[in-house]
């Protein structure tokens, strides 16, 4: 199957759900990204800032770039001019740096709070309590150049589909609770639930994902 065929197949399987496809292009060469672009898939996810910047420089400028991997504060400045969404906000300090760099670029950058949902120890993310701490803080409320528009989570890497489903359902329930508790403001407009990867995006879509991040099912294994 070609990249275009894979994209078409995934988009077909997502039809009727609320999930939109983000093609995860990390480690893949420019030709692969161009093939996805030519198949009208123009939303890309990268997990390293440097690599995303290099690809942004050479590819068409109507691509929406999403940073999905763990992010260090000192890297934010490199992508602040163009990044469309940052999925991996896991501290107030990082959010402050994004706000600062977005201001320098006269932009508002959309962000998701990465929530820890997996059983494994290895994943980054906030606990639900830590997410509440951020949303309730005066520091966050005063930020003008970021907008928190939802949450992101990664399920446990397991063949146990029921486990994965329970974790996705938990994230959606948490998101619904946040929406009920926090009224929309300029910098808080909850509408996105980023969950689901190549192995579990259909389960995620069934559980209310709005953004699935799919790499290997489009481009082959890394
Ligand atoms: C690599 C990656 C993906 C995509 O993984 P695949 O299994 O190749 O679909 C999704 N989300 C994050 C955060 C990633 O780092």
PDB file of N, CA, C and O and ligand atoms in Angstrom, residues 24 26 47 68-69 152 154 197-199 213-217 222, ligand 1:
ATOM      1  N   UNK A  24       1.856  11.334  11.713  1.00  0.00           N
ATOM      2  CA  UNK A  24       3.080  11.453  12.506  1.00  0.00           C
ATOM      3  C   UNK A  24       4.279  11.117  11.622  1.00  0.00           C
ATOM      4  O   UNK A  24       4.455   9.977  11.196  1.00  0.00           O
ATOM      5  N   UNK A  26       7.641  11.787  12.163  1.00  0.00           N
ATOM      6  CA  UNK A  26       8.969  11.735  12.793  1.00  0.00           C
ATOM      7  C   UNK A  26       9.834  10.650  12.153  1.00  0.00           C
ATOM      8  O   UNK A  26       9.324   9.571  11.835  1.00  0.00           O
ATOM      9  N   UNK A  47       7.971  14.754  16.919  1.00  0.00           N
ATOM     10  CA  UNK A  47       8.244  14.733  18.355  1.00  0.00           C
ATOM     11  C   UNK A  47       9.550  15.421  18.737  1.00  0.00           C
ATOM     12  O   UNK A  47       9.858  15.538  19.911  1.00  0.00           O
ATOM     13  N   UNK A  68       4.268  16.784  19.218  1.00  0.00           N
ATOM     14  CA  UNK A  68       3.574  15.776  20.021  1.00  0.00           C
ATOM     15  C   UNK A  68       4.472  15.125  21.061  1.00  0.00           C
ATOM     16  O   UNK A  68       3.989  14.414  21.936  1.00  0.00           O
ATOM     17  N   UNK A  69       5.779  15.339  20.983  1.00  0.00           N
ATOM     18  CA  UNK A  69       6.707  14.667  21.891  1.00  0.00           C
ATOM     19  C   UNK A  69       7.094  15.530  23.077  1.00  0.00           C
ATOM     20  O   UNK A  69       6.791  16.727  23.121  1.00  0.00           O
ATOM     21  N   UNK A 152      -4.215  15.584  26.019  1.00  0.00           N
ATOM     22  CA  UNK A 152      -3.590  14.521  25.224  1.00  0.00           C
ATOM     23  C   UNK A 152      -3.193  13.388  26.164  1.00  0.00           C
ATOM     24  O   UNK A 152      -2.841  13.634  27.316  1.00  0.00           O
ATOM     25  N   UNK A 154      -1.464   9.100  26.175  1.00  0.00           N
ATOM     26  CA  UNK A 154      -0.962   7.897  25.498  1.00  0.00           C
ATOM     27  C   UNK A 154      -1.310   6.689  26.344  1.00  0.00           C
ATOM     28  O   UNK A 154      -0.958   6.637  27.525  1.00  0.00           O
ATOM     29  N   UNK A 197      -3.080   6.051  18.397  1.00  0.00           N
ATOM     30  CA  UNK A 197      -1.907   5.929  17.523  1.00  0.00           C
ATOM     31  C   UNK A 197      -2.185   4.780  16.548  1.00  0.00           C
ATOM     32  O   UNK A 197      -3.308   4.300  16.457  1.00  0.00           O
ATOM     33  N   UNK A 198      -1.164   4.349  15.825  1.00  0.00           N
ATOM     34  CA  UNK A 198      -1.405   3.335  14.787  1.00  0.00           C
ATOM     35  C   UNK A 198      -2.137   2.099  15.312  1.00  0.00           C
ATOM     36  O   UNK A 198      -3.036   1.585  14.661  1.00  0.00           O
ATOM     37  N   UNK A 199      -1.750   1.641  16.485  1.00  0.00           N
ATOM     38  CA  UNK A 199      -2.306   0.394  16.995  1.00  0.00           C
ATOM     39  C   UNK A 199      -3.667   0.528  17.650  1.00  0.00           C
ATOM     40  O   UNK A 199      -4.350  -0.476  17.882  1.00  0.00           O
ATOM     41  N   UNK A 213      -3.126  10.445  16.318  1.00  0.00           N
ATOM     42  CA  UNK A 213      -1.746  10.687  15.885  1.00  0.00           C
ATOM     43  C   UNK A 213      -1.187   9.387  15.322  1.00  0.00           C
ATOM     44  O   UNK A 213      -0.799   8.500  16.069  1.00  0.00           O
ATOM     45  N   UNK A 214      -1.165   9.275  14.000  1.00  0.00           N
ATOM     46  CA  UNK A 214      -0.854   7.986  13.373  1.00  0.00           C
ATOM     47  C   UNK A 214       0.404   8.089  12.514  1.00  0.00           C
ATOM     48  O   UNK A 214       0.458   8.904  11.579  1.00  0.00           O
ATOM     49  N   UNK A 215       1.392   7.283  12.827  1.00  0.00           N
ATOM     50  CA  UNK A 215       2.642   7.285  12.075  1.00  0.00           C
ATOM     51  C   UNK A 215       2.843   6.035  11.255  1.00  0.00           C
ATOM     52  O   UNK A 215       2.678   6.021  10.033  1.00  0.00           O
ATOM     53  N   UNK A 216       3.210   4.939  11.913  1.00  0.00           N
ATOM     54  CA  UNK A 216       3.628   3.734  11.191  1.00  0.00           C
ATOM     55  C   UNK A 216       2.523   3.149  10.310  1.00  0.00           C
ATOM     56  O   UNK A 216       2.824   2.549   9.281  1.00  0.00           O
ATOM     57  N   UNK A 217       1.268   3.326  10.649  1.00  0.00           N
ATOM     58  CA  UNK A 217       0.199   2.795   9.794  1.00  0.00           C
ATOM     59  C   UNK A 217       0.103   3.551   8.474  1.00  0.00           C
ATOM     60  O   UNK A 217      -0.532   3.092   7.527  1.00  0.00           O
ATOM     61  N   UNK A 222       9.228   2.396  11.840  1.00  0.00           N
ATOM     62  CA  UNK A 222      10.412   3.256  11.934  1.00  0.00           C
ATOM     63  C   UNK A 222      11.625   2.455  12.344  1.00  0.00           C
ATOM     64  O   UNK A 222      11.533   1.536  13.097  1.00  0.00           O
TER      65      UNK A 222
HETATM   66  C1  LIG B   1       5.442   8.287  17.487  1.00  0.00           C
HETATM   67  C2  LIG B   1       4.235   8.842  18.154  1.00  0.00           C
HETATM   68  C3  LIG B   1       2.957   8.560  17.654  1.00  0.00           C
HETATM   69  C4  LIG B   1       2.687   7.670  16.456  1.00  0.00           C
HETATM   70  O1  LIG B   1       3.038   6.352  16.718  1.00  0.00           O
HETATM   71  P1  LIG B   1       2.664   5.187  15.655  1.00  0.00           P
HETATM   72  O2  LIG B   1       2.566   3.977  16.497  1.00  0.00           O
HETATM   73  O3  LIG B   1       3.773   5.136  14.663  1.00  0.00           O
HETATM   74  O4  LIG B   1       1.370   5.550  15.035  1.00  0.00           O
HETATM   75  C5  LIG B   1       1.871   9.135  18.303  1.00  0.00           C
HETATM   76  N1  LIG B   1       2.036   9.936  19.372  1.00  0.00           N
HETATM   77  C6  LIG B   1       3.242  10.224  19.874  1.00  0.00           C
HETATM   78  C7  LIG B   1       3.332  11.117  21.060  1.00  0.00           C
HETATM   79  C8  LIG B   1       4.380   9.691  19.286  1.00  0.00           C
HETATM   80  O5  LIG B   1       5.588   9.988  19.803  1.00  0.00           O
END
